[in-house]
Short mmCIF file of C-alpha atoms and ligand atoms in Angstrom, two decimals:
data_model
loop_
_atom_site.label_atom_id
_atom_site.label_comp_id
_atom_site.label_asym_id
_atom_site.label_seq_id
_atom_site.Cartn_x
_atom_site.Cartn_y
_atom_site.Cartn_z
CA UNK C 399 49.24 191.57 -168.02
CA UNK C 400 46.97 191.97 -166.01
CA UNK C 401 46.61 190.65 -162.40
CA UNK C 402 42.94 189.37 -161.57
CA UNK C 403 42.55 190.82 -157.95
CA UNK C 404 40.38 187.81 -155.97
CA UNK C 405 40.31 189.70 -152.40
CA UNK C 406 38.63 187.02 -149.54
CA UNK C 407 38.93 189.56 -146.81
CA UNK C 408 35.39 188.60 -145.54
CA UNK C 409 35.89 184.99 -145.81
CA UNK C 410 39.33 183.69 -145.09
CA UNK C 411 39.52 187.40 -143.53
CA UNK C 412 37.33 186.72 -141.32
CA UNK C 413 38.86 183.27 -140.05
CA UNK C 414 41.27 185.52 -138.24
CA UNK C 415 41.36 184.22 -134.61
CA UNK C 416 38.84 186.81 -132.98
CA UNK C 417 37.38 188.33 -135.71
CA UNK C 418 33.23 188.07 -136.32
CA UNK C 419 31.03 190.60 -138.26
CA UNK C 420 28.43 191.61 -138.51
CA UNK C 421 25.92 191.26 -142.24
CA UNK C 422 25.83 195.27 -142.32
CA UNK C 423 30.04 195.46 -141.60
CA UNK C 424 30.15 192.68 -143.69
CA UNK C 425 28.46 194.61 -146.19
CA UNK C 426 30.43 198.09 -145.59
CA UNK C 427 33.62 196.48 -146.03
CA UNK C 428 33.01 194.55 -149.53
CA UNK C 429 31.39 198.34 -151.09
CA UNK C 430 34.93 199.39 -150.13
CA UNK C 431 36.73 196.73 -151.77
CA UNK C 432 34.48 197.58 -154.52
CA UNK C 433 35.44 200.99 -154.52
CA UNK C 434 39.15 200.11 -154.13
CA UNK C 435 38.59 197.97 -157.90
CA UNK C 436 39.21 194.52 -156.52
CA UNK C 437 38.21 192.23 -159.28
CA UNK C 438 36.21 189.23 -157.58
CA UNK C 439 35.14 189.16 -153.07
CA UNK C 440 34.39 185.99 -151.88
CA UNK C 441 31.90 186.86 -149.87
CA UNK C 442 31.87 184.35 -146.49
CA UNK C 443 30.45 180.76 -146.52
CA UNK C 444 26.78 180.56 -146.91
CA UNK C 445 26.61 177.05 -145.00
CA UNK C 446 27.91 177.98 -141.88
CA UNK C 447 24.68 180.64 -140.22
CA UNK C 448 22.46 182.53 -141.10
CA UNK C 449 23.92 185.55 -140.68
CA UNK C 450 26.30 184.42 -143.27
CA UNK C 451 23.90 183.58 -145.22
CA UNK C 452 22.63 187.02 -145.18
CA UNK C 453 24.94 189.05 -145.31
CA UNK C 454 26.20 186.98 -148.60
CA UNK C 455 23.00 187.90 -149.71
CA UNK C 456 23.21 190.88 -149.67
CA UNK C 457 26.25 191.83 -151.02
CA UNK C 458 25.69 189.70 -154.12
CA UNK C 459 22.40 191.79 -154.12
CA UNK C 460 23.96 195.18 -153.74
CA UNK C 461 24.43 195.98 -157.27
CA UNK C 462 29.01 196.07 -156.61
CA UNK C 463 31.47 196.16 -160.22
CA UNK C 464 33.20 193.18 -158.59
CA UNK C 465 32.17 189.03 -159.15
CA UNK C 466 30.99 188.10 -155.86
CA UNK C 467 32.13 185.24 -154.67
CA UNK C 468 31.23 181.98 -151.82
CA UNK C 469 32.96 179.00 -150.15
CA UNK C 470 31.72 175.75 -150.50
CA UNK C 471 32.62 172.52 -149.40
CA UNK C 472 32.25 169.73 -152.28
CA UNK C 473 28.68 168.77 -150.17
CA UNK C 474 25.34 169.39 -152.65
CA UNK C 475 24.09 171.12 -149.39
CA UNK C 476 26.93 173.99 -149.53
CA UNK C 477 26.72 174.80 -152.88
CA UNK C 478 22.80 174.72 -152.83
CA UNK C 479 23.43 177.26 -149.61
CA UNK C 480 25.14 179.00 -151.83
CA UNK C 481 23.28 179.13 -155.35
CA UNK C 482 19.73 180.56 -152.18
CA UNK C 483 22.04 182.96 -151.15
CA UNK C 484 21.80 184.30 -154.49
CA UNK C 485 25.46 183.65 -155.63
CA UNK C 486 25.99 182.93 -159.68
CA UNK C 487 29.83 182.05 -158.21
CA UNK C 488 31.59 179.21 -156.20
CA UNK C 489 34.77 178.65 -154.51
CA UNK C 490 34.55 175.03 -153.55
CA UNK C 491 36.92 173.19 -152.20
CA UNK C 492 38.03 169.41 -150.71
CA UNK C 493 41.86 168.60 -149.41
CA UNK C 494 43.79 166.62 -150.99
CA UNK C 495 46.93 166.34 -148.95
CA UNK C 496 47.38 162.54 -147.30
CA UNK C 497 47.31 164.45 -143.69
CA UNK C 498 44.63 165.83 -143.98
CA UNK C 499 42.52 163.25 -145.94
CA UNK C 500 43.73 160.47 -143.34
CA UNK C 501 42.94 162.61 -140.14
CA UNK C 502 40.08 165.30 -140.97
CA UNK C 503 38.06 163.81 -143.39
CA UNK C 504 39.04 160.36 -143.08
CA UNK C 505 38.88 159.25 -147.42
CA UNK C 506 41.48 157.83 -149.87
CA UNK C 507 42.41 159.60 -152.41
CA UNK C 508 39.98 158.10 -155.17
CA UNK C 509 37.30 158.98 -152.99
CA UNK C 510 37.68 162.33 -152.65
CA UNK C 511 38.74 163.19 -156.15
CA UNK C 512 35.27 160.81 -157.14
CA UNK C 513 33.28 164.08 -154.69
CA UNK C 514 35.60 166.43 -155.90
CA UNK C 515 34.54 165.66 -159.70
CA UNK C 516 30.45 164.90 -158.31
CA UNK C 517 30.75 168.82 -156.47
CA UNK C 518 31.92 170.25 -160.16
CA UNK C 519 29.47 168.62 -161.65
CA UNK C 520 26.54 169.95 -159.48
CA UNK C 521 27.76 172.90 -159.09
CA UNK C 522 27.27 173.03 -162.79
CA UNK C 523 24.42 172.00 -163.13
CA UNK C 524 23.14 174.76 -161.31
CA UNK C 525 24.37 177.04 -163.84
CA UNK C 526 27.28 178.62 -161.21
CA UNK C 527 30.91 179.29 -162.08
CA UNK C 528 33.19 177.10 -160.49
CA UNK C 529 37.08 177.67 -159.58
CA UNK C 530 38.02 174.75 -157.43
CA UNK C 531 40.51 174.52 -154.59
CA UNK C 532 42.67 171.29 -153.61
CA UNK C 533 42.90 172.12 -150.34
CA UNK C 534 46.81 171.81 -148.83
CA UNK C 535 47.89 171.57 -152.52
CA UNK C 536 51.18 172.54 -151.30
CA UNK C 537 51.68 169.02 -149.14
CA UNK C 538 49.56 166.91 -151.79
CA UNK C 539 51.54 164.39 -153.85
CA UNK C 540 52.80 166.28 -157.22
CA UNK C 541 51.05 164.06 -159.74
CA UNK C 542 47.60 163.05 -157.61
CA UNK C 543 47.65 166.53 -157.54
CA UNK C 544 47.52 166.80 -161.60
CA UNK C 545 45.61 164.50 -161.41
CA UNK C 546 42.94 165.70 -159.45
CA UNK C 547 43.37 169.31 -161.25
CA UNK C 548 42.71 167.57 -164.38
CA UNK C 549 39.62 165.57 -163.43
CA UNK C 550 37.56 168.26 -162.23
CA UNK C 551 38.33 170.47 -165.34
CA UNK C 552 36.74 167.50 -167.12
CA UNK C 553 33.91 168.25 -164.73
CA UNK C 554 33.10 171.29 -166.18
CA UNK C 555 35.57 173.92 -163.07
CA UNK C 556 35.79 177.12 -164.86
CA UNK C 557 38.62 178.33 -162.60
CA UNK C 558 41.79 176.38 -160.24
CA UNK C 559 42.78 178.14 -156.95
CA UNK C 560 46.25 176.34 -155.96
CA UNK C 561 45.72 176.55 -152.13
CA UNK C 562 49.15 177.32 -149.79
CA UNK C 563 46.82 176.33 -146.96
CA UNK C 564 49.90 176.30 -144.17
CA UNK C 565 52.31 178.58 -145.66
CA UNK C 566 54.30 175.74 -145.97
CA UNK C 567 55.57 176.65 -150.26
CA UNK C 568 58.87 178.26 -151.27
CA UNK C 569 58.64 180.50 -154.37
CA UNK C 570 60.25 177.85 -156.88
CA UNK C 571 57.80 175.33 -155.50
CA UNK C 572 54.54 177.18 -155.62
CA UNK C 573 56.03 178.31 -159.35
CA UNK C 574 56.43 174.35 -160.43
CA UNK C 575 53.14 173.32 -159.23
CA UNK C 576 51.00 176.57 -161.37
CA UNK C 577 52.82 175.44 -164.45
CA UNK C 578 51.76 171.84 -163.61
CA UNK C 579 48.98 172.55 -163.46
CA UNK C 580 48.67 175.29 -166.18
CA UNK C 581 50.07 172.26 -168.33
CA UNK C 582 47.44 169.97 -166.82
CA UNK C 583 44.41 171.95 -167.39
CA UNK C 584 44.41 174.58 -169.59
CA UNK C 585 42.31 177.22 -167.21
CA UNK C 586 42.44 180.54 -165.12
CA UNK C 587 44.97 178.71 -162.31
CA UNK C 588 45.06 181.75 -159.09
CA UNK C 589 46.94 180.56 -156.72
CA UNK C 590 46.00 181.58 -152.47
CA UNK C 591 48.98 181.73 -150.10
CA UNK C 592 48.90 182.00 -146.58
CA UNK C 593 51.39 183.54 -144.40
CA UNK C 594 53.01 180.99 -141.86
CA UNK C 595 56.51 181.76 -142.93
CA UNK C 596 56.61 185.23 -144.13
CA UNK C 597 56.42 184.11 -147.55
CA UNK C 598 52.57 184.78 -148.48
CA UNK C 599 53.17 187.54 -151.12
CA UNK C 600 56.44 186.31 -152.12
CA UNK C 601 54.33 183.08 -152.97
CA UNK C 602 51.84 184.78 -154.80
CA UNK C 603 54.32 186.98 -156.41
CA UNK C 604 56.16 183.37 -157.66
CA UNK C 605 52.77 181.79 -159.27
CA UNK C 606 52.16 184.78 -161.22
CA UNK C 607 55.55 184.99 -162.46
CA UNK C 608 54.68 181.13 -163.29
CA UNK C 609 52.12 181.94 -165.19
CA UNK C 610 49.19 182.69 -162.30
CA UNK C 611 46.49 185.06 -163.17
CA UNK C 612 45.09 185.58 -160.26
CA UNK C 613 45.47 186.07 -156.52
CA UNK C 614 43.48 185.12 -152.95
CA UNK C 615 44.61 188.08 -151.48
CA UNK C 616 43.22 190.27 -148.22
CA UNK C 617 43.16 193.66 -147.10
CA UNK C 618 46.44 194.49 -144.08
CA UNK C 619 47.26 189.98 -145.02
CA UNK C 620 44.71 189.58 -142.29
CA UNK C 621 43.61 185.55 -142.05
CA UNK C 622 43.60 182.08 -140.61
CA UNK C 623 47.10 181.79 -138.55
CA UNK C 624 49.51 184.19 -139.39
CA UNK C 625 47.28 185.31 -142.59
CA UNK C 626 46.87 185.93 -146.03
CA UNK C 627 49.05 187.14 -148.95
CA UNK C 628 48.43 191.25 -147.97
CA UNK C 629 46.38 192.82 -151.00
CA UNK C 630 48.59 196.24 -150.49
CA UNK C 631 52.34 194.74 -149.84
CA UNK C 632 50.84 192.31 -153.20
CA UNK C 633 49.79 195.06 -155.55
CA UNK C 634 52.58 197.78 -155.06
CA UNK C 635 55.25 195.25 -155.72
CA UNK C 636 53.61 193.78 -158.41
CA UNK C 637 53.13 197.36 -159.37
CA UNK C 638 56.46 198.76 -158.92
CA UNK C 639 58.61 196.25 -159.06
CA UNK C 640 61.29 195.00 -161.50
CA UNK C 641 59.86 191.98 -163.65
CA UNK C 642 60.18 190.52 -167.15
CA UNK C 643 56.81 191.19 -167.43
CA UNK C 644 54.29 194.43 -167.01
CA UNK C 645 52.51 193.96 -164.29
CA UNK C 646 48.64 195.67 -163.79
CA UNK C 647 45.49 195.41 -161.53
CA UNK C 648 42.32 197.21 -161.05
CA UNK C 649 42.90 198.07 -157.87
CA UNK C 650 42.85 202.37 -157.37
CA UNK C 651 46.54 202.64 -154.63
CA UNK C 652 45.33 205.67 -153.29
CA UNK C 653 42.92 204.31 -151.93
CA UNK C 654 44.94 201.39 -150.32
CA UNK C 655 45.57 203.43 -146.87
CA UNK C 656 42.04 204.05 -146.52
CA UNK C 657 40.59 200.68 -147.12
CA UNK C 658 43.76 199.35 -144.70
CA UNK C 659 42.58 201.89 -141.76
CA UNK C 660 39.19 201.42 -142.71
CA UNK C 661 38.99 197.68 -142.46
CA UNK C 662 41.21 197.10 -139.02
CA UNK C 663 38.86 199.58 -137.41
CA UNK C 664 35.79 197.22 -137.73
CA UNK C 665 37.42 194.23 -137.59
CA UNK C 666 39.40 195.09 -134.33
CA UNK C 667 42.71 194.17 -135.67
CA UNK C 668 45.21 197.36 -135.08
CA UNK C 669 48.07 196.81 -138.23
CA UNK C 670 51.20 196.87 -136.76
CA UNK C 671 53.87 199.30 -137.51
CA UNK C 672 56.64 198.27 -139.43
CA UNK C 673 53.85 196.47 -142.15
CA UNK C 674 54.93 197.65 -145.70
CA UNK C 675 52.81 200.01 -147.45
CA UNK C 676 50.27 200.43 -144.52
CA UNK C 677 52.51 200.52 -141.61
CA UNK C 678 52.53 202.95 -139.11
CA UNK C 679 55.77 203.72 -139.71
CA UNK C 680 55.92 202.65 -143.74
CA UNK C 681 56.51 206.30 -144.40
CA UNK C 682 58.09 207.61 -140.83
CA UNK C 683 61.95 209.14 -140.80
CA UNK C 684 63.47 209.80 -138.09
CA UNK C 685 67.51 209.20 -138.73
CA UNK C 686 69.36 212.85 -139.90
CA UNK C 687 70.86 210.64 -142.88
CA UNK C 688 67.73 209.31 -144.05
CA UNK C 689 65.84 212.44 -143.35
CA UNK C 690 68.80 214.83 -144.45
CA UNK C 691 67.98 212.54 -148.04
CA UNK C 692 64.16 212.28 -148.43
CA UNK C 693 64.15 216.27 -148.16
CA UNK C 694 66.73 216.88 -151.00
CA UNK C 695 65.03 214.21 -152.78
CA UNK C 696 62.21 211.01 -151.59
CA UNK C 697 63.03 208.96 -153.46
CA UNK C 698 66.99 208.75 -151.52
CA UNK C 699 65.07 207.07 -148.93
CA UNK C 700 61.72 205.91 -150.12
CA UNK C 701 61.00 203.67 -153.13
CA UNK C 702 57.77 204.81 -153.79
CA UNK C 703 55.86 207.89 -152.81
CA UNK C 704 53.61 207.78 -150.40
CA UNK C 705 51.15 209.73 -151.92
CA UNK C 706 50.57 206.25 -154.69
CA UNK C 707 49.04 204.76 -151.72
CA UNK C 708 46.94 207.31 -149.82
CA UNK C 709 49.50 208.50 -147.46
CA UNK C 710 51.87 211.17 -145.84
CA UNK C 711 55.47 211.23 -145.55
CA UNK C 712 56.24 211.87 -141.68
CA UNK C 713 58.98 212.71 -139.59
CA UNK C 714 60.31 212.06 -135.93
CA UNK C 715 62.19 213.66 -133.99
CA UNK C 716 64.68 211.61 -131.43
CA UNK C 717 68.43 211.58 -131.05
CA UNK C 718 69.10 210.16 -134.71
CA UNK C 719 67.75 213.44 -135.95
CA UNK C 720 69.65 215.95 -137.57
CA UNK C 721 68.96 219.87 -137.92
CA UNK C 722 67.14 219.13 -141.87
CA UNK C 723 64.61 217.21 -139.92
CA UNK C 724 64.11 219.72 -137.42
CA UNK C 725 63.28 222.18 -139.38
CA UNK C 726 61.11 219.81 -142.13
CA UNK C 727 59.42 219.78 -138.93
CA UNK C 728 58.73 223.36 -137.84
CA UNK C 729 58.41 224.52 -140.55
CA UNK C 730 55.12 222.37 -140.78
CA UNK C 731 53.82 224.09 -138.25
CA UNK C 732 55.06 227.35 -139.82
CA UNK C 733 58.14 228.11 -137.16
CA UNK C 734 61.52 229.52 -138.79
CA UNK C 735 64.24 229.01 -136.22
CA UNK C 736 67.68 230.55 -137.40
CA UNK C 737 70.81 228.44 -138.09
CA UNK C 738 71.78 228.85 -134.30
CA UNK C 739 69.07 228.23 -132.60
CA UNK C 740 67.77 224.89 -135.28
CA UNK C 741 71.51 223.73 -133.90
CA UNK C 742 70.82 223.59 -129.70
CA UNK C 743 66.03 222.92 -130.38
CA UNK C 744 68.82 219.62 -131.74
CA UNK C 745 71.43 219.59 -129.26
CA UNK C 746 68.08 219.21 -126.74
CA UNK C 747 66.21 216.39 -128.59
CA UNK C 748 69.40 214.51 -128.38
CA UNK C 749 69.64 215.20 -125.34
CA UNK C 750 66.30 213.58 -124.57
CA UNK C 751 66.34 210.57 -126.73
CA UNK C 752 69.48 209.84 -124.39
CA UNK C 753 67.83 209.79 -121.61
CA UNK C 754 65.37 207.04 -123.84
CA UNK C 755 62.86 209.01 -123.86
CA UNK C 756 60.63 209.58 -126.78
CA UNK C 757 60.68 212.79 -128.10
CA UNK C 758 56.63 213.59 -130.05
CA UNK C 759 56.18 216.94 -131.99
CA UNK C 760 54.57 217.91 -128.60
CA UNK C 761 58.33 218.34 -126.85
CA UNK C 762 59.82 219.24 -129.87
CA UNK C 763 57.33 222.47 -129.79
CA UNK C 764 58.09 222.83 -126.18
CA UNK C 765 61.64 223.63 -126.55
CA UNK C 766 60.98 225.68 -130.00
CA UNK C 767 59.10 227.76 -127.56
CA UNK C 768 61.89 228.31 -124.74
CA UNK C 769 64.60 228.34 -127.32
CA UNK C 770 63.20 230.90 -129.53
CA UNK C 771 61.40 232.68 -126.47
CA UNK C 772 58.08 232.83 -127.65
CA UNK C 773 54.59 232.20 -126.60
CA UNK C 774 53.52 228.46 -128.73
CA UNK C 775 51.11 228.24 -131.82
CA UNK C 776 48.78 230.38 -133.20
CA UNK C 777 45.78 229.20 -132.42
CA UNK C 778 42.84 228.33 -135.11
CA UNK C 779 40.55 226.56 -132.35
CA UNK C 780 39.08 228.25 -129.25
CA UNK C 781 36.87 226.41 -126.85
CA UNK C 782 34.37 229.27 -126.08
CA UNK C 783 31.63 227.18 -124.50
CA UNK C 784 32.04 223.88 -123.02
CA UNK C 785 29.51 221.16 -119.83
CA UNK C 786 28.89 217.89 -119.55
CA UNK C 787 26.37 216.09 -117.63
CA UNK C 788 26.81 212.65 -116.12
CA UNK C 789 25.83 209.91 -113.61
CA UNK C 790 24.02 206.96 -112.73
CA UNK C 791 20.76 205.92 -115.22
CA UNK C 792 21.45 208.42 -117.89
CA UNK C 793 24.24 208.86 -120.84
CA UNK C 794 26.45 210.92 -120.31
CA UNK C 795 25.69 214.49 -122.53
CA UNK C 796 28.00 216.88 -123.00
CA UNK C 797 27.63 220.13 -125.00
CA UNK C 798 30.98 221.57 -126.83
CA UNK C 799 30.50 225.11 -128.77
CA UNK C 800 34.18 225.82 -130.41
CA UNK C 801 35.20 229.03 -132.32
CA UNK C 802 37.08 228.00 -135.50
CA UNK C 803 38.94 231.26 -137.40
CA UNK C 804 36.71 233.28 -136.46
CA UNK C 805 33.18 230.83 -136.50
CA UNK C 806 31.17 229.42 -134.35
CA UNK C 807 30.33 226.12 -134.59
CA UNK C 808 27.96 223.98 -131.69
CA UNK C 809 29.10 220.06 -131.08
CA UNK C 810 25.98 217.49 -128.72
CA UNK C 811 27.26 214.38 -128.23
CA UNK C 812 26.69 210.82 -125.52
CA UNK C 813 29.30 208.86 -124.53
CA UNK C 814 29.89 205.44 -122.26
CA UNK C 815 32.01 208.34 -120.24
CA UNK C 816 31.98 212.10 -119.88
CA UNK C 817 34.89 212.28 -121.55
CA UNK C 818 33.96 210.10 -123.89
CA UNK C 819 30.51 212.09 -124.83
CA UNK C 820 33.10 215.33 -125.01
CA UNK C 821 35.24 214.18 -127.49
CA UNK C 822 32.66 213.22 -129.49
CA UNK C 823 30.79 216.37 -129.28
CA UNK C 824 34.15 218.18 -130.45
CA UNK C 825 34.24 214.94 -133.53
CA UNK C 826 31.05 216.08 -134.28
CA UNK C 827 32.61 220.04 -135.16
CA UNK C 828 35.89 218.87 -135.98
CA UNK C 829 35.11 216.11 -137.96
CA UNK C 830 33.39 217.93 -140.80
CA UNK C 831 35.49 220.72 -141.17
CA UNK C 832 38.98 218.86 -140.82
CA UNK C 833 38.20 215.10 -140.89
CA UNK C 834 40.32 214.88 -138.11
CA UNK C 835 40.31 211.57 -135.71
CA UNK C 836 41.80 210.46 -132.96
CA UNK C 837 44.31 207.80 -133.11
CA UNK C 838 45.38 207.64 -130.33
CA UNK C 839 44.30 208.08 -125.95
CA UNK C 840 46.84 207.14 -123.18
CA UNK C 841 45.21 208.93 -120.11
CA UNK C 842 48.44 209.15 -116.74
CA UNK C 843 47.69 210.12 -113.57
CA UNK C 844 51.06 211.91 -112.12
CA UNK C 845 50.62 211.65 -108.23
CA UNK C 846 48.33 209.68 -106.25
CA UNK C 847 44.79 211.03 -104.38
CA UNK C 848 41.68 211.61 -105.96
CA UNK C 849 43.25 215.87 -106.86
CA UNK C 850 45.81 214.12 -108.62
CA UNK C 851 47.68 215.64 -111.85
CA UNK C 852 46.22 213.81 -114.33
CA UNK C 853 48.19 213.79 -117.92
CA UNK C 854 46.05 213.20 -121.64
CA UNK C 855 47.67 212.14 -124.62
CA UNK C 856 46.55 212.49 -127.38
CA UNK C 857 47.40 211.41 -131.10
CA UNK C 858 45.19 212.86 -134.07
CA UNK C 859 44.78 212.15 -137.64
CA UNK C 860 43.40 213.44 -140.64
CA UNK C 861 42.20 212.39 -143.82
CA UNK C 862 44.91 213.37 -145.39
CA UNK C 863 47.52 211.34 -143.05
CA UNK C 864 48.58 214.39 -141.63
CA UNK C 865 48.94 213.44 -137.58
CA UNK C 866 49.74 215.78 -134.30
CA UNK C 867 50.43 215.05 -131.32
CA UNK C 868 49.70 216.11 -128.44
CA UNK C 869 49.58 216.35 -124.29
CA UNK C 870 47.96 218.43 -121.11
CA UNK C 871 48.28 218.10 -117.92
CA UNK C 872 45.83 219.35 -114.82
CA UNK C 873 43.55 218.51 -113.03
CA UNK C 874 40.04 217.44 -114.43
CA UNK C 875 40.09 214.37 -116.68
CA UNK C 876 37.57 215.47 -118.86
CA UNK C 877 39.12 219.31 -119.24
CA UNK C 878 42.63 217.74 -119.96
CA UNK C 879 41.20 215.67 -122.36
CA UNK C 880 38.83 218.01 -123.85
CA UNK C 881 42.44 220.17 -124.41
CA UNK C 882 44.53 218.44 -125.27
CA UNK C 883 42.10 217.31 -127.88
CA UNK C 884 41.67 221.01 -129.54
CA UNK C 885 45.58 221.35 -129.09
CA UNK C 886 46.52 218.24 -131.70
CA UNK C 887 43.52 219.24 -133.80
CA UNK C 888 45.07 222.76 -133.68
CA UNK C 889 47.88 221.30 -134.92
CA UNK C 890 46.22 219.22 -137.71
CA UNK C 891 45.14 222.55 -138.43
CA UNK C 892 47.93 224.24 -139.29
CA UNK C 893 49.75 221.74 -140.79
CA UNK C 894 47.31 221.91 -143.24
CA UNK C 895 46.64 225.37 -143.75
CA UNK C 896 50.60 225.55 -144.62
CA UNK C 897 51.01 223.28 -146.80
CA UNK C 898 47.84 224.16 -149.00
CA UNK C 899 49.28 228.11 -148.59
CA UNK C 900 52.97 226.46 -150.07
CA UNK C 901 51.04 224.63 -152.91
CA UNK C 902 50.04 227.72 -153.32
CA UNK C 903 52.91 229.46 -154.14
MN1 MN I 560 43.17 180.16 -146.38
#
């Protein structure tokens, strides 16, 4: 069965506390969602502001493949605002639970039902496609909910949505009311699940198994309070887990990770590291037992291949590491220690781990260098020219000249400070060649005083999800940052080149 993906990142997702997007940002996200393959995009809530109307209008006229929808209360002015924004499809809602009726709307059940019917009739008279939501459906009296859904069906609604507004449902209950709704209306049904008890995706899947055709979801599960059902988890679970029916969606799953990072960056909300599918650690391995298993067959400790969602697996060294994992990580940099050397490296890594130290590939490479008495990594990137100007009243400006594998490149850019300007100038060059971007930047001062040593740690990532960290210590914050950045880029390019070579075999 084909499951319809209704994405509400731009409406419920934007209602995440602290998130506000400009019309340009909303349009950019809508285009990204369209590429991802969502079937419908809830672009916003047109009545709320001038900017919101503008954003919805632009999205509605952007020529996207997805159907564009907007939210409206059961008020004429809301529905008119949606029409003015160029929408042909609205999601209209009114609360139906006693707690909302009494304390929020101050309406009786009968009054709410009448408003729902009027709104659907009015929207249909304006030529709109209508999806009707009974807000707080899962805390609404079950018989009354059926009555409301039947009444709006008679009034001409095209779709019904069941919102679990405060994430209060269990998978069993949402399945039961989904069946009620289908029997009462014979219309296409959607479920809109919130994650207050961590059950949003489970509830959405349960709704689908009970016969719903569509789920409202958001990228990274953002949304009010604990958020909504996350698109990436929902889609991958439907596609990969065992069900009696076979479920499919129109999502191009290879774009999931990229879309997740894109949205995270624009809305300014980091994805938790242990989040399924798109979290930093979702395809990372440290334990020796796991690493060994994954190296011999990834299916041992990975339910799906990371490439399926546009990612790459990675290994972390640490006290749980084993010889196989260490050898595999070094192989990525083209280093092949002997068996004895590998064991010595492993011993030292474990020692650091026992001291509670986080072992990045920086430490691993430095230990390896000592054990193997070698000079370190091959250098692909050389800094051949660098200057930065900074002061009061003018923006810091940097000039960077790099030699990458024998070719010269020049980059210049501004920044909020000299470090930012320098890194921007470097990224201008390497962004094009290696598509490398900074993931983390950390600055520590090692000793006091203005002549203090500083330590810069940088984590970089390329477009294929390869990551590398680098650390540099020096007296000048700007130069030390530039060195760390270039080390990181060098490592990531080295990894990529070696990978391509291996694939060529
Ligand atoms: Mn919601």
